mmCIF file of C-alpha atoms in Angstrom:
data_model
loop_
_atom_site.group_PDB
_atom_site.id
_atom_site.type_symbol
_atom_site.label_atom_id
_atom_site.label_comp_id
_atom_site.label_asym_id
_atom_site.label_seq_id
_atom_site.Cartn_x
_atom_site.Cartn_y
_atom_site.Cartn_z
ATOM 1 C CA MET A 1 56.612 -154.605 122.102
ATOM 2 C CA THR A 2 56.165 -152.841 125.414
ATOM 3 C CA THR A 3 54.373 -154.664 128.195
ATOM 4 C CA PHE A 4 52.462 -152.854 130.895
ATOM 5 C CA ALA A 5 52.310 -154.222 134.407
ATOM 6 C CA THR A 6 48.979 -154.011 136.104
ATOM 7 C CA GLN A 7 48.758 -154.020 139.872
ATOM 8 C CA ARG A 8 45.537 -155.174 141.453
ATOM 9 C CA PHE A 9 44.150 -154.587 144.886
ATOM 10 C CA TYR A 10 40.973 -155.797 146.516
ATOM 11 C CA THR A 11 38.399 -153.286 147.702
ATOM 12 C CA ARG A 12 35.595 -155.522 148.999
ATOM 13 C CA PRO A 13 34.530 -159.131 148.537
ATOM 14 C CA GLY A 14 34.047 -159.919 144.872
ATOM 15 C CA LYS A 15 35.436 -156.611 143.599
ATOM 16 C CA ILE A 16 38.910 -156.207 142.131
ATOM 17 C CA ASN A 17 40.233 -152.833 141.014
ATOM 18 C CA ASN A 18 43.351 -152.182 138.990
ATOM 19 C CA ALA A 19 45.761 -149.569 140.262
ATOM 20 C CA SER A 20 45.899 -148.196 136.720
ATOM 21 C CA GLY A 21 43.782 -150.609 134.677
ATOM 22 C CA ASP A 22 45.257 -149.463 131.362
ATOM 23 C CA PHE A 23 45.879 -152.341 128.962
ATOM 24 C CA VAL A 24 47.160 -153.316 125.536
ATOM 25 C CA CYS A 25 44.445 -154.687 123.241
ATOM 26 C CA GLY A 26 44.938 -158.409 122.671
ATOM 27 C CA HIS A 27 43.539 -158.086 119.149
ATOM 28 C CA CYS A 28 45.054 -154.953 117.559
ATOM 29 C CA GLY A 29 47.900 -154.290 120.052
ATOM 30 C CA THR A 30 46.939 -150.674 120.757
ATOM 31 C CA PHE A 31 47.454 -149.152 124.211
ATOM 32 C CA VAL A 32 44.077 -148.422 125.861
ATOM 33 C CA SER A 33 43.531 -146.025 128.737
ATOM 34 C CA VAL A 34 40.660 -146.742 131.109
ATOM 35 C CA ASN A 35 40.490 -143.140 132.300
ATOM 36 C CA VAL A 36 36.801 -142.356 132.890
ATOM 37 C CA ALA A 37 37.345 -138.785 131.675
ATOM 38 C CA LEU A 38 38.288 -140.153 128.227
ATOM 39 C CA SER A 39 35.834 -143.026 127.885
ATOM 40 C CA GLY A 40 32.847 -141.970 129.962
ATOM 41 C CA VAL A 41 32.478 -145.520 131.304
ATOM 42 C CA GLY A 42 33.548 -146.933 134.654
ATOM 43 C CA ASN A 43 34.399 -150.507 133.637
ATOM 44 C CA ARG A 44 36.292 -150.378 130.341
ATOM 45 C CA ASN A 45 37.093 -153.822 128.942
ATOM 46 C CA HIS A 46 37.008 -153.215 125.189
ATOM 47 C CA CYS A 47 39.368 -151.453 122.820
ATOM 48 C CA PRO A 48 38.058 -148.136 121.454
ATOM 49 C CA TYR A 49 39.902 -148.713 118.165
ATOM 50 C CA CYS A 50 38.865 -152.253 117.103
ATOM 51 C CA LEU A 51 36.061 -152.735 119.713
ATOM 52 C CA SER A 52 37.406 -156.183 120.678
ATOM 53 C CA SER A 53 36.972 -157.091 124.299
ATOM 54 C CA ARG A 54 38.342 -159.606 126.738
ATOM 55 C CA HIS A 55 36.154 -161.956 128.749
ATOM 56 C CA MET A 56 36.792 -160.388 132.157
ATOM 57 C CA ASP A 57 33.470 -160.257 134.012
ATOM 58 C CA GLN A 58 31.565 -163.287 135.226
ATOM 59 C CA PHE A 59 28.453 -162.083 137.066
ATOM 60 C CA GLU A 60 28.275 -158.303 136.824
ATOM 61 C CA PRO A 61 30.142 -155.476 135.068
ATOM 62 C CA GLY A 62 33.438 -154.757 136.803
ATOM 63 C CA ASP A 63 33.638 -157.934 138.902
ATOM 64 C CA ARG A 64 36.602 -159.230 136.816
ATOM 65 C CA LEU A 65 35.924 -162.790 138.041
ATOM 66 C CA SER A 66 35.873 -164.700 134.746
ATOM 67 C CA ALA A 67 38.475 -167.432 134.459
ATOM 68 C CA CYS A 68 38.105 -167.507 130.661
ATOM 69 C CA LYS A 69 39.961 -164.276 129.692
ATOM 70 C CA ALA A 70 39.588 -165.066 125.951
ATOM 71 C CA ARG A 71 38.918 -162.510 123.216
ATOM 72 C CA MET A 72 35.359 -161.320 122.795
ATOM 73 C CA GLU A 73 34.498 -160.297 119.262
ATOM 74 C CA PRO A 74 32.095 -157.403 118.609
ATOM 75 C CA ILE A 75 29.256 -159.004 116.627
ATOM 76 C CA GLY A 76 26.461 -156.451 116.643
ATOM 77 C CA LEU A 77 24.567 -153.589 118.212
ATOM 78 C CA THR A 78 21.458 -153.651 120.358
ATOM 79 C CA PHE A 79 19.524 -151.398 122.687
ATOM 80 C CA LYS A 80 19.704 -151.768 126.435
ATOM 81 C CA ARG A 81 16.334 -152.845 127.753
ATOM 82 C CA THR A 82 15.120 -150.556 130.478
ATOM 83 C CA ALA A 83 11.939 -150.576 132.464
ATOM 84 C CA LYS A 84 10.275 -147.455 133.787
ATOM 85 C CA LYS A 85 8.023 -147.743 136.784
ATOM 86 C CA TYR A 86 4.965 -146.253 135.094
ATOM 87 C CA THR A 87 5.588 -146.560 131.355
ATOM 88 C CA GLY A 88 6.867 -150.139 131.022
ATOM 89 C CA HIS A 89 9.749 -151.079 128.728
ATOM 90 C CA HIS A 90 11.303 -148.644 126.296
ATOM 91 C CA GLN A 91 14.388 -148.352 124.135
ATOM 92 C CA GLY A 92 17.531 -147.631 126.129
ATOM 93 C CA GLU A 93 21.037 -146.666 125.121
ATOM 94 C CA LEU A 94 22.906 -148.150 122.170
ATOM 95 C CA MET A 95 25.082 -151.098 123.252
ATOM 96 C CA LEU A 96 27.787 -153.328 121.748
ATOM 97 C CA VAL A 97 27.191 -157.084 121.670
ATOM 98 C CA HIS A 98 30.288 -159.234 122.199
ATOM 99 C CA LEU A 99 30.680 -162.996 121.801
ATOM 100 C CA CYS A 100 33.494 -164.890 123.540
ATOM 101 C CA ASP A 101 35.687 -166.765 121.049
ATOM 102 C CA ASP A 102 36.381 -169.525 123.597
ATOM 103 C CA CYS A 103 33.352 -170.225 125.801
ATOM 104 C CA GLY A 104 30.603 -168.585 123.707
ATOM 105 C CA LYS A 105 29.322 -166.227 126.393
ATOM 106 C CA VAL A 106 27.307 -163.275 125.084
ATOM 107 C CA SER A 107 28.032 -159.920 126.703
ATOM 108 C CA ILE A 108 26.396 -156.526 126.274
ATOM 109 C CA ASN A 109 28.711 -153.533 126.771
ATOM 110 C CA ARG A 110 28.203 -149.783 126.861
ATOM 111 C CA ILE A 111 29.593 -147.810 123.978
ATOM 112 C CA ALA A 112 32.266 -145.496 125.339
ATOM 113 C CA ALA A 113 32.701 -141.855 124.374
ATOM 114 C CA ASP A 114 36.051 -142.544 122.687
ATOM 115 C CA ASP A 115 34.952 -145.618 120.684
ATOM 116 C CA SER A 116 35.587 -145.457 116.940
ATOM 117 C CA ILE A 117 32.382 -144.443 115.150
ATOM 118 C CA LYS A 118 33.713 -146.046 111.967
ATOM 119 C CA GLU A 119 34.160 -149.377 113.790
ATOM 120 C CA ILE A 120 30.720 -149.167 115.424
ATOM 121 C CA LEU A 121 29.124 -148.722 112.005
ATOM 122 C CA SER A 122 31.296 -151.529 110.606
ATOM 123 C CA VAL A 123 30.052 -153.877 113.351
ATOM 124 C CA LEU A 124 26.477 -152.965 112.400
ATOM 125 C CA GLU A 125 27.152 -153.868 108.742
ATOM 126 C CA ARG A 126 28.954 -157.138 109.579
ATOM 127 C CA SER A 127 26.108 -158.274 111.840
ATOM 128 C CA ALA A 128 23.962 -158.983 108.772
ATOM 129 C CA GLY A 129 26.254 -161.902 107.899
ATOM 130 C CA LEU A 130 26.116 -163.709 111.244
ATOM 131 C CA ALA A 131 25.661 -167.471 111.105
ATOM 132 C CA ALA A 132 22.278 -168.983 112.004
ATOM 133 C CA ASP A 133 23.688 -170.716 115.110
ATOM 134 C CA THR A 134 25.036 -167.391 116.410
ATOM 135 C CA ARG A 135 21.636 -165.774 115.853
ATOM 136 C CA ASP A 136 20.008 -168.669 117.732
ATOM 137 C CA LEU A 137 22.437 -168.161 120.632
ATOM 138 C CA LEU A 138 21.548 -164.460 120.745
ATOM 139 C CA ASP A 139 17.823 -165.306 120.720
ATOM 140 C CA ARG A 140 18.314 -167.726 123.632
ATOM 141 C CA ASN A 141 20.077 -164.922 125.515
ATOM 142 C CA GLY A 142 17.284 -162.450 124.772
ATOM 143 C CA VAL A 143 19.456 -160.210 122.580
ATOM 144 C CA THR A 144 17.817 -158.534 119.597
ATOM 145 C CA LEU A 145 20.411 -157.219 117.166
ATOM 146 C CA LEU A 146 19.876 -154.061 115.187
ATOM 147 C CA ASP A 147 19.669 -154.605 111.458
ATOM 148 C CA PRO A 148 21.925 -152.686 109.030
ATOM 149 C CA ALA A 149 18.702 -151.200 107.629
ATOM 150 C CA GLN A 150 18.450 -149.329 110.945
ATOM 151 C CA ALA A 151 21.643 -147.365 110.240
ATOM 152 C CA ASP A 152 19.747 -144.048 110.404
ATOM 153 C CA LEU A 153 18.588 -144.896 113.928
ATOM 154 C CA VAL A 154 22.151 -145.806 114.939
ATOM 155 C CA HIS A 155 23.423 -142.515 113.465
ATOM 156 C CA GLN A 156 20.803 -140.626 115.474
ATOM 157 C CA CYS A 157 21.940 -142.383 118.661
ATOM 158 C CA LEU A 158 25.596 -141.614 117.962
ATOM 159 C CA PHE A 159 25.295 -138.079 116.576
ATOM 160 C CA GLY A 160 21.925 -136.805 117.816
ATOM 161 C CA VAL A 161 18.617 -136.449 116.065
ATOM 162 C CA ASN A 162 19.767 -133.538 113.891
ATOM 163 C CA TYR A 163 22.752 -135.206 112.222
ATOM 164 C CA ALA A 164 23.178 -134.355 108.507
ATOM 165 C CA GLY A 165 21.848 -137.696 107.203
ATOM 166 C CA ALA A 166 18.693 -137.692 109.319
ATOM 167 C CA PRO A 167 15.448 -138.098 107.389
ATOM 168 C CA ARG A 168 13.487 -134.858 107.060
ATOM 169 C CA ARG A 169 10.007 -134.675 108.541
#
Protein backbone atom coordinates (compact mmCIF):
# COMPACT_ATOMS: atom_id res chain seq x y z
CA MET A 1 0.00 0.00 0.00
CA THR A 2 1.34 3.41 -0.94
CA THR A 3 1.44 6.09 1.71
CA PHE A 4 1.22 9.77 0.87
CA ALA A 5 3.07 12.33 2.93
CA THR A 6 1.19 15.48 3.69
CA GLN A 7 3.05 18.66 4.51
CA ARG A 8 1.27 21.29 6.54
CA PHE A 9 1.94 24.95 6.93
CA TYR A 10 0.22 27.58 9.01
CA THR A 11 -1.41 30.55 7.32
CA ARG A 12 -2.94 32.44 10.26
CA PRO A 13 -3.92 31.63 13.83
CA GLY A 14 -6.28 28.68 13.93
CA LYS A 15 -5.96 27.83 10.24
CA ILE A 16 -3.87 24.96 8.90
CA ASN A 17 -3.53 24.29 5.19
CA ASN A 18 -2.05 21.21 3.57
CA ALA A 19 0.54 21.72 0.87
CA SER A 20 -1.34 19.14 -1.20
CA GLY A 21 -4.11 17.91 1.10
CA ASP A 22 -4.73 14.76 -0.95
CA PHE A 23 -5.37 11.71 1.22
CA VAL A 24 -6.11 8.00 1.22
CA CYS A 25 -9.57 7.15 2.58
CA GLY A 26 -9.29 5.42 5.95
CA HIS A 27 -12.39 3.36 5.18
CA CYS A 28 -12.14 2.13 1.57
CA GLY A 29 -8.43 2.88 0.91
CA THR A 30 -9.02 4.93 -2.25
CA PHE A 31 -6.79 7.90 -3.11
CA VAL A 32 -8.76 11.17 -2.84
CA SER A 33 -7.76 14.44 -4.46
CA VAL A 34 -8.85 17.65 -2.76
CA ASN A 35 -8.51 19.69 -5.95
CA VAL A 36 -11.32 22.27 -5.89
CA ALA A 37 -11.70 21.97 -9.67
CA LEU A 38 -12.71 18.31 -9.23
CA SER A 39 -14.82 18.51 -6.08
CA GLY A 40 -16.24 22.02 -6.12
CA VAL A 41 -15.65 22.34 -2.37
CA GLY A 42 -12.87 24.13 -0.53
CA ASN A 43 -12.54 21.90 2.54
CA ARG A 44 -12.75 18.28 1.40
CA ASN A 45 -12.67 15.79 4.27
CA HIS A 46 -14.82 12.95 2.95
CA CYS A 47 -14.21 10.29 0.33
CA PRO A 48 -16.21 10.74 -2.89
CA TYR A 49 -16.42 6.96 -3.35
CA CYS A 50 -17.70 5.67 0.03
CA LEU A 51 -18.61 9.10 1.55
CA SER A 52 -16.79 8.26 4.81
CA SER A 53 -15.14 11.19 6.50
CA ARG A 54 -12.55 11.79 9.15
CA HIS A 55 -13.18 13.91 12.23
CA MET A 56 -10.87 16.79 11.29
CA ASP A 57 -12.65 20.04 12.16
CA GLN A 58 -13.44 21.18 15.68
CA PHE A 59 -15.10 24.60 15.47
CA GLU A 60 -15.56 25.52 11.82
CA PRO A 61 -15.09 23.90 8.40
CA GLY A 62 -11.42 23.82 7.45
CA ASP A 63 -9.96 24.56 10.89
CA ARG A 64 -8.55 20.99 11.16
CA LEU A 65 -8.28 21.37 14.96
CA SER A 66 -10.02 18.20 16.14
CA ALA A 67 -7.87 15.89 18.22
CA CYS A 68 -10.24 12.96 17.59
CA LYS A 69 -9.36 12.10 13.94
CA ALA A 70 -11.67 9.03 14.01
CA ARG A 71 -13.84 7.84 11.12
CA MET A 72 -17.11 9.64 10.56
CA GLU A 73 -19.80 7.49 9.02
CA PRO A 74 -22.31 8.97 6.55
CA ILE A 75 -25.69 8.38 8.22
CA GLY A 76 -28.14 10.52 6.29
CA LEU A 77 -29.02 13.54 4.21
CA THR A 78 -30.45 16.87 5.28
CA PHE A 79 -30.91 20.37 3.95
CA LYS A 80 -28.71 23.23 5.03
CA ARG A 81 -30.76 25.74 6.96
CA THR A 82 -30.41 29.20 5.54
CA ALA A 83 -31.99 32.45 6.56
CA LYS A 84 -32.82 35.22 4.14
CA LYS A 85 -33.06 38.74 5.44
CA TYR A 86 -36.61 39.34 4.24
CA THR A 87 -38.11 35.89 3.66
CA GLY A 88 -37.05 33.99 6.79
CA HIS A 89 -35.83 30.39 6.69
CA HIS A 90 -35.97 28.27 3.57
CA GLN A 91 -34.57 25.01 2.27
CA GLY A 92 -30.89 25.22 1.40
CA GLU A 93 -28.55 22.86 -0.39
CA LEU A 94 -28.52 19.10 0.09
CA MET A 95 -25.96 18.06 2.74
CA LEU A 96 -24.41 14.84 4.07
CA VAL A 97 -24.77 14.07 7.78
CA HIS A 98 -21.78 12.33 9.38
CA LEU A 99 -21.49 10.78 12.84
CA CYS A 100 -18.10 10.24 14.49
CA ASP A 101 -17.53 6.58 15.38
CA ASP A 102 -15.43 7.55 18.42
CA CYS A 103 -16.73 10.71 20.10
CA GLY A 104 -20.25 10.86 18.61
CA LYS A 105 -19.98 14.34 17.13
CA VAL A 106 -22.52 15.11 14.40
CA SER A 107 -21.19 16.97 11.37
CA ILE A 108 -22.96 18.38 8.33
CA ASN A 109 -20.89 18.40 5.12
CA ARG A 110 -21.45 19.76 1.63
CA ILE A 111 -21.95 17.23 -1.11
CA ALA A 112 -19.08 17.60 -3.56
CA ALA A 113 -19.41 17.57 -7.34
CA ASP A 114 -17.49 14.30 -7.64
CA ASP A 115 -19.35 12.39 -4.89
CA SER A 116 -20.86 9.06 -5.92
CA ILE A 117 -24.57 9.52 -6.66
CA LYS A 118 -25.11 5.81 -6.01
CA GLU A 119 -23.58 6.17 -2.53
CA ILE A 120 -25.59 9.32 -1.76
CA LEU A 121 -28.80 7.47 -2.58
CA SER A 122 -27.61 4.46 -0.57
CA VAL A 123 -27.05 6.69 2.48
CA LEU A 124 -30.60 8.00 2.07
CA GLU A 125 -31.98 4.43 2.07
CA ARG A 126 -29.86 3.30 5.05
CA SER A 127 -30.97 6.29 7.13
CA ALA A 128 -34.40 4.70 7.59
CA GLY A 129 -32.81 2.02 9.79
CA LEU A 130 -31.02 4.33 12.23
CA ALA A 131 -31.30 3.43 15.91
CA ALA A 132 -33.57 5.49 18.17
CA ASP A 133 -30.62 6.82 20.21
CA THR A 134 -28.94 8.09 17.02
CA ARG A 135 -32.17 9.82 15.99
CA ASP A 136 -32.38 11.40 19.46
CA LEU A 137 -28.79 12.65 19.10
CA LEU A 138 -29.65 14.21 15.74
CA ASP A 139 -32.74 15.87 17.24
CA ARG A 140 -30.63 17.33 20.06
CA ASN A 141 -28.27 18.72 17.42
CA GLY A 142 -31.13 20.22 15.42
CA VAL A 143 -30.61 17.93 12.41
CA THR A 144 -33.68 16.79 10.50
CA LEU A 145 -32.89 13.84 8.26
CA LEU A 146 -34.57 13.36 4.92
CA ASP A 147 -36.74 10.28 4.73
CA PRO A 148 -36.26 7.67 1.97
CA ALA A 149 -39.80 8.58 0.86
CA GLN A 150 -38.30 11.92 -0.22
CA ALA A 151 -36.10 10.24 -2.85
CA ASP A 152 -37.75 12.25 -5.65
CA LEU A 153 -36.77 15.48 -3.90
CA VAL A 154 -33.19 14.23 -3.49
CA HIS A 155 -33.08 13.27 -7.19
CA GLN A 156 -34.28 16.76 -8.11
CA CYS A 157 -31.51 18.30 -5.98
CA LEU A 158 -28.86 16.06 -7.55
CA PHE A 159 -30.04 16.05 -11.17
CA GLY A 160 -32.25 19.13 -11.51
CA VAL A 161 -35.99 19.50 -11.59
CA ASN A 162 -36.34 17.93 -15.05
CA TYR A 163 -34.67 14.59 -14.34
CA ALA A 164 -36.37 11.57 -15.99
CA GLY A 165 -38.04 10.29 -12.80
CA ALA A 166 -39.53 13.63 -11.78
CA PRO A 167 -43.28 13.61 -11.18
CA ARG A 168 -45.26 15.23 -13.99
CA ARG A 169 -47.38 18.27 -13.22
